GROMACS .gro file of C-alpha atoms in nm:
model
  445
    1MET     CA    1  -7.643  -2.667  -3.309
    2ILE     CA    2  -7.541  -2.370  -3.595
    3PHE     CA    3  -7.225  -2.241  -3.588
    4VAL     CA    4  -7.133  -1.869  -3.828
    5ASP     CA    5  -6.866  -1.654  -3.846
    6ILE     CA    6  -6.871  -1.321  -3.666
    7GLU     CA    7  -6.676  -1.173  -3.929
    8ASP     CA    8  -6.989  -1.153  -4.122
    9SER     CA    9  -7.209  -0.973  -3.891
   10ARG     CA   10  -7.404  -1.265  -3.887
   11VAL     CA   11  -7.621  -1.418  -3.535
   12CYS     CA   12  -7.442  -1.727  -3.360
   13ALA     CA   13  -7.694  -1.959  -3.204
   14GLY     CA   14  -7.528  -2.061  -2.873
   15PRO     CA   15  -7.286  -2.007  -2.680
   16GLN     CA   16  -7.064  -2.255  -2.771
   17ALA     CA   17  -7.037  -2.104  -3.108
   18LEU     CA   18  -6.933  -1.831  -2.917
   19TYR     CA   19  -6.657  -1.993  -2.736
   20ALA     CA   20  -6.493  -2.117  -3.066
   21ASN     CA   21  -6.437  -1.781  -3.201
   22SER     CA   22  -6.255  -1.629  -2.882
   23LEU     CA   23  -6.008  -1.976  -2.904
   24GLY     CA   24  -5.977  -1.941  -3.242
   25ILE     CA   25  -5.929  -1.608  -3.163
   26SER     CA   26  -5.670  -1.621  -2.872
   27LYS     CA   27  -5.551  -1.935  -3.060
   28MET     CA   28  -5.412  -1.721  -3.386
   29SER     CA   29  -5.253  -1.414  -3.096
   30THR     CA   30  -5.136  -1.657  -2.927
   31THR     CA   31  -4.978  -1.760  -3.185
   32GLN     CA   32  -4.800  -1.396  -3.341
   33THR     CA   33  -4.709  -1.390  -3.014
   34SER     CA   34  -4.487  -1.686  -3.064
   35ASP     CA   35  -4.319  -1.565  -3.367
   36SER     CA   36  -4.269  -1.279  -3.327
   37ARG     CA   37  -4.111  -1.376  -2.980
   38TRP     CA   38  -3.821  -1.584  -3.197
   39ALA     CA   39  -3.818  -1.369  -3.449
   40TRP     CA   40  -3.442  -1.225  -3.305
   41LEU     CA   41  -3.290  -1.517  -3.368
   42THR     CA   42  -3.403  -1.536  -3.800
   43SER     CA   43  -3.330  -1.128  -3.823
   44ASP     CA   44  -3.033  -1.051  -4.066
   45TYR     CA   45  -2.813  -0.849  -3.812
   46THR     CA   46  -2.533  -0.744  -4.059
   47PRO     CA   47  -2.657  -0.806  -4.434
   48TRP     CA   48  -2.328  -0.595  -4.570
   49ALA     CA   49  -2.154  -0.879  -4.531
   50ASN     CA   50  -2.389  -1.129  -4.708
   51LYS     CA   51  -2.150  -1.121  -5.020
   52TYR     CA   52  -1.889  -1.235  -4.880
   53VAL     CA   53  -2.069  -1.493  -4.659
   54TYR     CA   54  -2.329  -1.668  -4.905
   55TRP     CA   55  -2.112  -1.842  -5.097
   56LEU     CA   56  -2.025  -2.098  -4.820
   57LYS     CA   57  -2.366  -2.214  -4.873
   58THR     CA   58  -2.325  -2.329  -5.219
   59PRO     CA   59  -2.161  -2.740  -5.225
   60ILE     CA   60  -1.785  -2.581  -5.325
   61GLY     CA   61  -1.847  -2.393  -5.064
   62ILE     CA   62  -1.937  -2.638  -4.769
   63LEU     CA   63  -1.623  -2.837  -4.952
   64LEU     CA   64  -1.353  -2.567  -4.934
   65VAL     CA   65  -1.428  -2.527  -4.539
   66LEU     CA   66  -1.439  -2.883  -4.432
   67ALA     CA   67  -1.104  -2.906  -4.646
   68ALA     CA   68  -0.983  -2.624  -4.436
   69VAL     CA   69  -1.059  -2.772  -4.124
   70ALA     CA   70  -0.950  -3.071  -4.233
   71LEU     CA   71  -0.567  -2.898  -4.374
   72ALA     CA   72  -0.628  -2.799  -3.964
   73MET     CA   73  -0.634  -3.133  -3.808
   74GLY     CA   74  -0.293  -3.231  -4.005
   75ILE     CA   75  -0.127  -2.944  -3.836
   76PHE     CA   76  -0.156  -2.919  -3.530
   77VAL     CA   77  -0.342  -3.265  -3.509
   78THR     CA   78  -0.276  -3.575  -3.641
   79PRO     CA   79  -0.158  -3.626  -4.017
   80GLN     CA   80  -0.421  -3.816  -4.106
   81GLY     CA   81  -0.594  -3.488  -4.188
   82TYR     CA   82  -0.402  -3.426  -4.496
   83VAL     CA   83  -0.579  -3.816  -4.669
   84LEU     CA   84  -0.903  -3.626  -4.595
   85LEU     CA   85  -0.783  -3.281  -4.685
   86LEU     CA   86  -0.672  -3.456  -5.069
   87THR     CA   87  -1.008  -3.624  -5.072
   88ILE     CA   88  -1.136  -3.355  -5.051
   89LEU     CA   89  -0.957  -3.175  -5.283
   90ALA     CA   90  -1.016  -3.467  -5.531
   91VAL     CA   91  -1.403  -3.477  -5.537
   92VAL     CA   92  -1.311  -3.068  -5.589
   93GLY     CA   93  -1.163  -3.072  -5.812
   94LEU     CA   94  -1.301  -3.376  -6.027
   95GLY     CA   95  -1.633  -3.200  -5.936
   96VAL     CA   96  -1.501  -2.889  -6.163
   97VAL     CA   97  -1.288  -3.038  -6.396
   98TRP     CA   98  -1.513  -3.285  -6.531
   99PRO     CA   99  -1.822  -3.071  -6.650
  100TRP     CA  100  -1.595  -2.845  -6.761
  101VAL     CA  101  -1.427  -3.054  -7.035
  102GLY     CA  102  -1.750  -3.243  -7.089
  103LEU     CA  103  -1.861  -2.902  -7.195
  104ARG     CA  104  -1.601  -2.826  -7.428
  105GLY     CA  105  -1.715  -3.070  -7.719
  106ILE     CA  106  -2.060  -2.996  -7.718
  107SER     CA  107  -2.215  -2.762  -7.947
  108CYS     CA  108  -2.592  -2.677  -7.968
  109GLU     CA  109  -2.877  -2.502  -8.211
  110LEU     CA  110  -3.217  -2.431  -8.098
  111LYS     CA  111  -3.493  -2.297  -8.328
  112PHE     CA  112  -3.830  -2.289  -8.307
  113ARG     CA  113  -4.071  -2.499  -8.577
  114THR     CA  114  -4.309  -2.223  -8.614
  115ARG     CA  115  -4.215  -1.853  -8.647
  116ARG     CA  116  -4.536  -1.698  -8.454
  117CYS     CA  117  -4.793  -1.823  -8.227
  118ARG     CA  118  -5.065  -1.717  -7.912
  119GLU     CA  119  -4.994  -1.740  -7.579
  120GLY     CA  120  -5.148  -2.017  -7.441
  121GLU     CA  121  -5.049  -2.238  -7.792
  122LYS     CA  122  -4.792  -2.489  -7.803
  123ALA     CA  123  -4.512  -2.495  -8.069
  124GLU     CA  124  -4.235  -2.690  -8.096
  125VAL     CA  125  -3.846  -2.667  -8.012
  126ILE     CA  126  -3.580  -2.860  -8.219
  127VAL     CA  127  -3.229  -2.929  -8.061
  128GLU     CA  128  -2.984  -3.062  -8.194
  129ILE     CA  129  -2.599  -3.146  -8.045
  130VAL     CA  130  -2.270  -3.245  -8.176
  131ASN     CA  131  -2.038  -3.413  -7.978
  132ARG     CA  132  -1.699  -3.399  -8.092
  133TRP     CA  133  -1.572  -3.599  -7.861
  134PRO     CA  134  -1.539  -3.991  -7.803
  135ILE     CA  135  -1.680  -3.919  -7.416
  136PRO     CA  136  -2.004  -3.914  -7.370
  137VAL     CA  137  -2.171  -3.628  -7.194
  138TRP     CA  138  -2.417  -3.691  -6.930
  139GLY     CA  139  -2.684  -3.445  -6.739
  140LEU     CA  140  -2.711  -3.145  -6.946
  141ALA     CA  141  -2.980  -2.934  -6.957
  142ILE     CA  142  -3.054  -2.582  -7.170
  143GLU     CA  143  -3.199  -2.337  -6.944
  144ASN     CA  144  -3.228  -1.913  -6.934
  145GLY     CA  145  -3.488  -1.722  -7.141
  146PHE     CA  146  -3.849  -1.916  -7.168
  147PHE     CA  147  -3.985  -1.858  -6.829
  148VAL     CA  148  -4.052  -1.493  -6.715
  149GLU     CA  149  -3.860  -1.574  -6.408
  150ASP     CA  150  -3.598  -1.770  -6.473
  151SER     CA  151  -3.352  -1.892  -6.161
  152ALA     CA  152  -3.060  -2.083  -6.147
  153SER     CA  153  -3.312  -2.412  -6.168
  154ASP     CA  154  -3.480  -2.350  -6.405
  155ALA     CA  155  -3.451  -2.570  -6.715
  156ALA     CA  156  -3.612  -2.598  -7.036
  157VAL     CA  157  -3.533  -2.937  -7.119
  158ALA     CA  158  -3.257  -3.144  -6.962
  159LEU     CA  159  -3.101  -3.397  -7.109
  160ALA     CA  160  -3.007  -3.764  -6.946
  161ARG     CA  161  -2.655  -3.886  -7.194
  162ILE     CA  162  -2.496  -3.760  -7.521
  163PRO     CA  163  -2.307  -4.055  -7.644
  164GLY     CA  164  -1.973  -4.044  -7.799
  165TRP     CA  165  -1.868  -3.842  -8.146
  166SER     CA  166  -2.284  -3.832  -8.200
  167ARG     CA  167  -2.523  -3.575  -8.346
  168CYS     CA  168  -2.893  -3.632  -8.111
  169GLU     CA  169  -3.154  -3.431  -8.223
  170PHE     CA  170  -3.449  -3.361  -7.944
  171VAL     CA  171  -3.805  -3.181  -7.999
  172TRP     CA  172  -4.015  -3.052  -7.756
  173ARG     CA  173  -4.322  -2.906  -7.723
  174PHE     CA  174  -4.285  -2.519  -7.484
  175GLN     CA  175  -4.607  -2.337  -7.403
  176PRO     CA  176  -4.601  -1.968  -7.397
  177LEU     CA  177  -4.782  -1.796  -7.098
  178GLN     CA  178  -4.719  -1.452  -7.158
  179ARG     CA  179  -4.596  -1.234  -7.480
  180GLY     CA  180  -4.293  -1.194  -7.645
  181VAL     CA  181  -3.993  -1.323  -7.853
  182TYR     CA  182  -3.884  -1.608  -7.709
  183PRO     CA  183  -3.584  -1.747  -7.588
  184GLN     CA  184  -3.597  -1.333  -7.441
  185ALA     CA  185  -3.223  -1.400  -7.342
  186PRO     CA  186  -2.970  -1.622  -7.513
  187PRO     CA  187  -2.998  -2.020  -7.411
  188ARG     CA  188  -2.724  -2.144  -7.256
  189ILE     CA  189  -2.609  -2.544  -7.176
  190VAL     CA  190  -2.534  -2.633  -6.852
  191THR     CA  191  -2.417  -2.930  -6.728
  192GLU     CA  192  -2.355  -3.026  -6.322
  193PHE     CA  193  -2.244  -3.335  -6.321
  194PRO     CA  194  -2.056  -3.526  -6.133
  195PHE     CA  195  -2.197  -3.419  -5.823
  196GLY     CA  196  -2.366  -3.040  -5.834
  197LEU     CA  197  -2.102  -2.863  -5.729
  198TRP     CA  198  -2.042  -2.635  -6.013
  199LYS     CA  199  -2.228  -2.551  -6.334
  200ALA     CA  200  -2.009  -2.587  -6.655
  201LYS     CA  201  -2.206  -2.323  -6.896
  202ARG     CA  202  -2.175  -2.278  -7.277
  203PRO     CA  203  -2.436  -2.067  -7.518
  204VAL     CA  204  -2.672  -2.192  -7.783
  205LYS     CA  205  -2.726  -2.087  -8.077
  206VAL     CA  206  -3.043  -1.920  -8.199
  207GLN     CA  207  -3.192  -2.045  -8.580
  208GLN     CA  208  -3.505  -1.902  -8.599
  209GLU     CA  209  -3.726  -1.704  -8.290
  210LEU     CA  210  -4.069  -1.732  -8.209
  211THR     CA  211  -4.282  -1.380  -8.220
  212VAL     CA  212  -4.576  -1.509  -7.917
  213TRP     CA  213  -4.870  -1.264  -7.960
  214PRO     CA  214  -5.099  -1.124  -7.665
  215LYS     CA  215  -5.442  -1.433  -7.633
  216THR     CA  216  -5.779  -1.234  -7.852
  217TYR     CA  217  -6.119  -1.308  -7.719
  218ARG     CA  218  -6.376  -1.346  -7.954
  219LEU     CA  219  -6.587  -1.013  -7.880
  220SER     CA  220  -6.955  -0.972  -8.038
  221ASN     CA  221  -7.080  -0.711  -8.307
  222PHE     CA  222  -7.080  -0.396  -8.228
  223PRO     CA  223  -7.174  -0.101  -8.436
  224LEU     CA  224  -6.947   0.190  -8.557
  225PRO     CA  225  -7.071   0.538  -8.702
  226GLN     CA  226  -7.037   0.518  -9.019
  227GLY     CA  227  -6.695   0.659  -9.143
  228ASN     CA  228  -6.560   0.936  -9.415
  229HIS     CA  229  -6.302   0.789  -9.489
  230ARG     CA  230  -6.269   0.612  -9.846
  231ASN     CA  231  -6.232   0.291  -9.921
  232VAL     CA  232  -6.278   0.075 -10.178
  233THR     CA  233  -6.335  -0.228  -9.970
  234SER     CA  234  -6.541  -0.115  -9.807
  235PRO     CA  235  -6.862   0.050 -10.001
  236SER     CA  236  -7.154   0.247  -9.754
  237ASP     CA  237  -7.532   0.192  -9.915
  238GLN     CA  238  -7.592   0.530  -9.704
  239ARG     CA  239  -7.301   0.727  -9.933
  240THR     CA  240  -7.324   0.715 -10.317
  241GLY     CA  241  -7.052   0.699 -10.549
  242GLN     CA  242  -6.905   0.459 -10.801
  243GLU     CA  243  -6.777   0.114 -10.637
  244GLY     CA  244  -6.994  -0.110 -10.538
  245GLU     CA  245  -7.408  -0.239 -10.560
  246ARG     CA  246  -7.692  -0.042 -10.759
  247THR     CA  247  -7.924   0.146 -10.518
  248GLY     CA  248  -8.070   0.329 -10.740
  249VAL     CA  249  -8.148   0.568 -11.048
  250ARG     CA  250  -8.135   0.941 -11.099
  251PRO     CA  251  -8.193   1.200 -11.387
  252PHE     CA  252  -7.835   1.232 -11.574
  253ARG     CA  253  -7.620   1.531 -11.487
  254GLN     CA  254  -7.321   1.719 -11.659
  255GLY     CA  255  -7.070   1.617 -11.633
  256ASP     CA  256  -7.188   1.153 -11.525
  257SER     CA  257  -6.967   0.921 -11.736
  258LEU     CA  258  -7.205   0.726 -11.992
  259ARG     CA  259  -7.123   0.407 -11.851
  260THR     CA  260  -7.305   0.456 -11.567
  261ILE     CA  261  -7.656   0.549 -11.845
  262HIS     CA  262  -7.907   0.324 -11.784
  263TRP     CA  263  -8.036   0.263 -12.156
  264SER     CA  264  -8.332   0.145 -12.087
  265LEU     CA  265  -8.508   0.374 -11.891
  266THR     CA  266  -8.367   0.624 -12.066
  267ALA     CA  267  -8.553   0.495 -12.432
  268ARG     CA  268  -8.845   0.424 -12.217
  269HIS     CA  269  -8.826   0.793 -11.998
  270GLY     CA  270  -8.713   0.993 -12.341
  271ARG     CA  271  -8.429   1.179 -12.148
  272PHE     CA  272  -8.107   1.008 -11.957
  273ILE     CA  273  -8.141   0.814 -11.661
  274VAL     CA  274  -7.754   0.690 -11.508
  275LEU     CA  275  -7.768   0.398 -11.249
  276GLU     CA  276  -7.650   0.501 -10.929
  277ARG     CA  277  -7.450   0.288 -10.709
  278GLN     CA  278  -7.239   0.252 -10.357
  279GLY     CA  279  -6.944   0.471 -10.255
  280SER     CA  280  -6.709   0.442 -10.064
  281ALA     CA  281  -6.695   0.490  -9.658
  282GLN     CA  282  -6.493   0.317  -9.373
  283THR     CA  283  -6.485   0.378  -9.044
  284ARG     CA  284  -6.164   0.500  -8.866
  285ALA     CA  285  -6.116   0.328  -8.512
  286ARG     CA  286  -5.879   0.429  -8.241
  287ILE     CA  287  -5.740   0.276  -7.974
  288TYR     CA  288  -5.581   0.395  -7.623
  289VAL     CA  289  -5.350   0.183  -7.466
  290ASP     CA  290  -5.151   0.341  -7.131
  291LEU     CA  291  -4.827   0.228  -7.132
  292ASP     CA  292  -4.654   0.408  -6.821
  293ARG     CA  293  -4.530   0.158  -6.589
  294ASN     CA  294  -4.715   0.406  -6.308
  295SER     CA  295  -5.015   0.311  -6.419
  296HIS     CA  296  -4.985  -0.058  -6.374
  297GLN     CA  297  -4.988  -0.322  -6.130
  298GLY     CA  298  -4.832  -0.615  -6.120
  299PHE     CA  299  -4.550  -0.855  -6.228
  300GLY     CA  300  -4.611  -1.174  -6.541
  301PRO     CA  301  -4.945  -1.270  -6.743
  302ASP     CA  302  -5.167  -1.252  -6.447
  303SER     CA  303  -5.051  -0.827  -6.452
  304THR     CA  304  -5.237  -0.455  -6.558
  305PHE     CA  305  -5.055  -0.457  -6.846
  306GLU     CA  306  -5.069  -0.773  -7.004
  307TRP     CA  307  -5.375  -0.759  -7.004
  308ALA     CA  308  -5.487  -0.471  -7.090
  309ILE     CA  309  -5.274  -0.561  -7.426
  310ARG     CA  310  -5.493  -0.832  -7.462
  311ILE     CA  311  -5.819  -0.632  -7.430
  312ALA     CA  312  -5.686  -0.339  -7.667
  313ALA     CA  313  -5.561  -0.636  -7.963
  314SER     CA  314  -5.938  -0.814  -7.931
  315ILE     CA  315  -6.079  -0.496  -7.985
  316ALA     CA  316  -5.885  -0.452  -8.232
  317THR     CA  317  -5.905  -0.782  -8.422
  318GLU     CA  318  -6.278  -0.793  -8.382
  319LEU     CA  319  -6.327  -0.410  -8.556
  320VAL     CA  320  -6.102  -0.529  -8.873
  321GLN     CA  321  -6.276  -0.770  -8.914
  322GLN     CA  322  -6.587  -0.570  -8.955
  323HIS     CA  323  -6.354  -0.409  -9.253
  324ASN     CA  324  -6.247  -0.098  -8.993
  325VAL     CA  325  -5.920   0.056  -9.001
  326VAL     CA  326  -5.768   0.060  -8.593
  327VAL     CA  327  -5.539   0.282  -8.496
  328LEU     CA  328  -5.366   0.168  -8.167
  329ASP     CA  329  -5.246   0.484  -7.970
  330PHE     CA  330  -4.989   0.431  -7.708
  331GLY     CA  331  -4.834   0.751  -7.621
  332THR     CA  332  -4.556   0.755  -7.754
  333HIS     CA  333  -4.615   0.579  -8.120
  334GLU     CA  334  -4.899   0.474  -8.330
  335GLU     CA  335  -4.967   0.117  -8.527
  336LEU     CA  336  -5.235   0.118  -8.836
  337MET     CA  337  -5.413  -0.221  -8.823
  338THR     CA  338  -5.643  -0.267  -9.165
  339GLY     CA  339  -5.810  -0.625  -9.214
  340ALA     CA  340  -5.495  -0.722  -9.452
  341GLN     CA  341  -5.285  -0.988  -9.341
  342ALA     CA  342  -4.971  -0.813  -9.407
  343SER     CA  343  -5.057  -0.535  -9.143
  344MET     CA  344  -5.221  -0.779  -8.896
  345HIS     CA  345  -4.894  -0.945  -8.850
  346ARG     CA  346  -4.715  -0.645  -8.846
  347THR     CA  347  -4.913  -0.507  -8.606
  348MET     CA  348  -4.918  -0.801  -8.369
  349ASP     CA  349  -4.574  -0.917  -8.381
  350ARG     CA  350  -4.505  -0.557  -8.236
  351LEU     CA  351  -4.694  -0.530  -7.981
  352ALA     CA  352  -4.584  -0.866  -7.885
  353ARG     CA  353  -4.284  -0.609  -7.841
  354LEU     CA  354  -4.466  -0.381  -7.670
  355LYS     CA  355  -4.265  -0.259  -7.244
  356PRO     CA  356  -4.391  -0.032  -7.053
  357THR     CA  357  -4.289   0.319  -7.099
  358LYS     CA  358  -4.055   0.498  -6.788
  359GLU     CA  359  -4.227   0.817  -6.818
  360PRO     CA  360  -4.573   0.937  -6.887
  361ALA     CA  361  -4.703   1.026  -7.259
  362THR     CA  362  -4.917   1.258  -7.397
  363MET     CA  363  -5.211   1.073  -7.539
  364ARG     CA  364  -5.307   1.233  -7.818
  365ARG     CA  365  -5.682   1.354  -7.926
  366THR     CA  366  -5.870   1.106  -7.956
  367GLY     CA  367  -6.127   1.218  -8.179
  368ASN     CA  368  -5.870   1.349  -8.373
  369GLY     CA  369  -5.904   1.205  -8.785
  370CYS     CA  370  -6.103   0.931  -8.625
  371ASP     CA  371  -6.528   0.814  -8.569
  372TRP     CA  372  -6.517   0.591  -8.236
  373SER     CA  373  -6.281   0.608  -7.953
  374VAL     CA  374  -6.222   0.412  -7.666
  375SER     CA  375  -5.909   0.376  -7.415
  376VAL     CA  376  -5.794   0.081  -7.237
  377ALA     CA  377  -5.635   0.191  -6.860
  378THR     CA  378  -5.668   0.158  -6.466
  379ASP     CA  379  -5.725   0.281  -6.170
  380LEU     CA  380  -5.387   0.391  -6.132
  381SER     CA  381  -5.407   0.582  -6.439
  382PRO     CA  382  -5.436   0.985  -6.480
  383SER     CA  383  -5.776   1.133  -6.565
  384GLU     CA  384  -5.660   1.361  -6.828
  385LYS     CA  385  -5.591   0.974  -7.028
  386LEU     CA  386  -6.014   0.872  -6.954
  387THR     CA  387  -6.224   0.890  -7.305
  388MET     CA  388  -6.604   0.919  -7.304
  389ARG     CA  389  -6.549   0.504  -7.338
  390THR     CA  390  -6.294   0.355  -7.064
  391ILE     CA  391  -6.188   0.008  -7.014
  392VAL     CA  392  -6.064   0.008  -6.668
  393LEU     CA  393  -5.869  -0.260  -6.494
  394ARG     CA  394  -5.877  -0.204  -6.090
  395SER     CA  395  -5.578  -0.307  -5.940
  396GLY     CA  396  -5.694  -0.454  -5.620
  397GLY     CA  397  -5.732  -0.777  -5.802
  398PHE     CA  398  -5.442  -0.783  -5.980
  399ARG     CA  399  -5.177  -0.783  -5.723
  400ALA     CA  400  -4.887  -1.000  -5.799
  401ALA     CA  401  -4.614  -0.814  -5.716
  402PRO     CA  402  -4.473  -0.697  -5.391
  403GLU     CA  403  -4.446  -0.327  -5.435
  404ALA     CA  404  -4.824  -0.397  -5.538
  405SER     CA  405  -4.950  -0.245  -5.168
  406GLN     CA  406  -4.752   0.051  -5.184
  407LYS     CA  407  -4.974   0.236  -5.473
  408GLN     CA  408  -5.315   0.376  -5.500
  409ALA     CA  409  -5.596   0.396  -5.653
  410VAL     CA  410  -5.658   0.763  -5.800
  411LEU     CA  411  -6.031   0.651  -6.072
  412ALA     CA  412  -6.101   0.416  -5.784
  413HIS     CA  413  -6.487   0.641  -5.769
  414VAL     CA  414  -6.440   0.678  -6.200
  415LYS     CA  415  -6.750   0.470  -6.336
  416PRO     CA  416  -6.647   0.340  -6.623
  417TRP     CA  417  -6.786   0.209  -6.978
  418ILE     CA  418  -6.654  -0.153  -6.884
  419CYS     CA  419  -6.449  -0.296  -6.575
  420VAL     CA  420  -6.265  -0.539  -6.464
  421GLU     CA  421  -6.211  -0.617  -6.178
  422GLY     CA  422  -5.982  -0.884  -6.212
  423HIS     CA  423  -5.748  -1.137  -6.391
  424ASP     CA  424  -5.939  -1.398  -6.238
  425GLY     CA  425  -6.249  -1.317  -6.497
  426ALA     CA  426  -6.151  -1.121  -6.645
  427ALA     CA  427  -6.211  -1.207  -7.029
  428ARG     CA  428  -6.567  -1.291  -6.900
  429GLN     CA  429  -6.610  -1.000  -6.734
  430LEU     CA  430  -6.502  -0.856  -7.104
  431LEU     CA  431  -6.678  -0.980  -7.293
  432SER     CA  432  -7.037  -1.016  -7.126
  433GLN     CA  433  -7.037  -0.623  -7.079
  434TRP     CA  434  -6.919  -0.571  -7.460
  435ALA     CA  435  -7.266  -0.733  -7.536
  436VAL     CA  436  -7.414  -0.561  -7.326
  437LYS     CA  437  -7.236  -0.193  -7.493
  438GLY     CA  438  -7.268  -0.379  -7.824
  439ARG     CA  439  -7.683  -0.470  -7.807
  440GLU     CA  440  -7.743  -0.110  -7.629
  441ALA     CA  441  -7.521   0.010  -7.954
  442TRP     CA  442  -7.780  -0.118  -8.186
  443CYS     CA  443  -8.046   0.004  -7.967
  444GLY     CA  444  -7.954   0.317  -8.040
  445SER     CA  445  -7.918   0.352  -7.590
   0.00000   0.00000   0.00000
């Protein structure tokens, strides 16, 4: 007997299949009904009082409540309640004083062994801790600034014990998943030893930060139109000048340099013949990236904002390797990127620091002073930000934030030049569609 899901609009063989599906639907509806029936038990009826009572959920809050109960027992029931009260207060005092005293003699410095890396690459972090007191310190941890979503329990590294009167150095490998400058927030060294009742904190001195570049993908060669911008490092066969290789000969013209005369041909023909060389011609490409936060979806490394920057960085890197000049247009400002190493490092450093803008920026004229242009946007971007070649990221495949369902696609029915459907296969979709567009450009279609 073959059973097929009813939701696929396929034929089900046999009455047992229909019974199984109806049974599953009835179970689902029964579960939903039971959940809604008992939902009133978990509803928050006094949200205004949360800030006054949430401290009771902490270990030290529970102990203080027990201390109050023990005090009431000592007053109204039996004097033994005072013994319990003193015991609880001693535990609370030890749990607060011990970590505070232990960190008073601790100083911590942190630095990265390398200054730059890319998303997903590992970088070594060196931590030096000095304990100026004779007593050892247990349960140290370094937190804050190393993860996209830091919480109270997110520790970058944990250390079991630091001996007294010692200087210890630790090295661990940190793998950033998102571009940026790390640490993204001032790090701190903390301890909750011995009871975890209270967390003592001290700031960590950062000697050298880590700049994480966006991850780039190796795109196939894409032919750009012949440029008109002069550059001695980019000679062209289609332009005559004095910078490149020899391309031919021609009769002498008034104003030609004597250095260009081909003396053997001059003697053969009885008149001056000069050599022609390649002229400099460099293509200038413009890449527009929409940074408006209202145009993007998701949060973290898999958001449309991060993928838009990765795509723009990949295209820019590929084009400058072909000896082109790339202008990255963000609406609010521009970044000029050439094939020089200093220019590439400067541009990638600034890409690592990019943040979404609060207000929509006015897009510059993409054809002004450029020979080729492309825009990277989402289906939430305004239509006036599109160009003839637009790479569109479909926001439906990047839902990673609670407010994602509140946005509606503006360009849902627009046919893009390249379309990226979701973060799972974004790199594969970009590479394959870029290769197709490259073959079409080579063939002239």
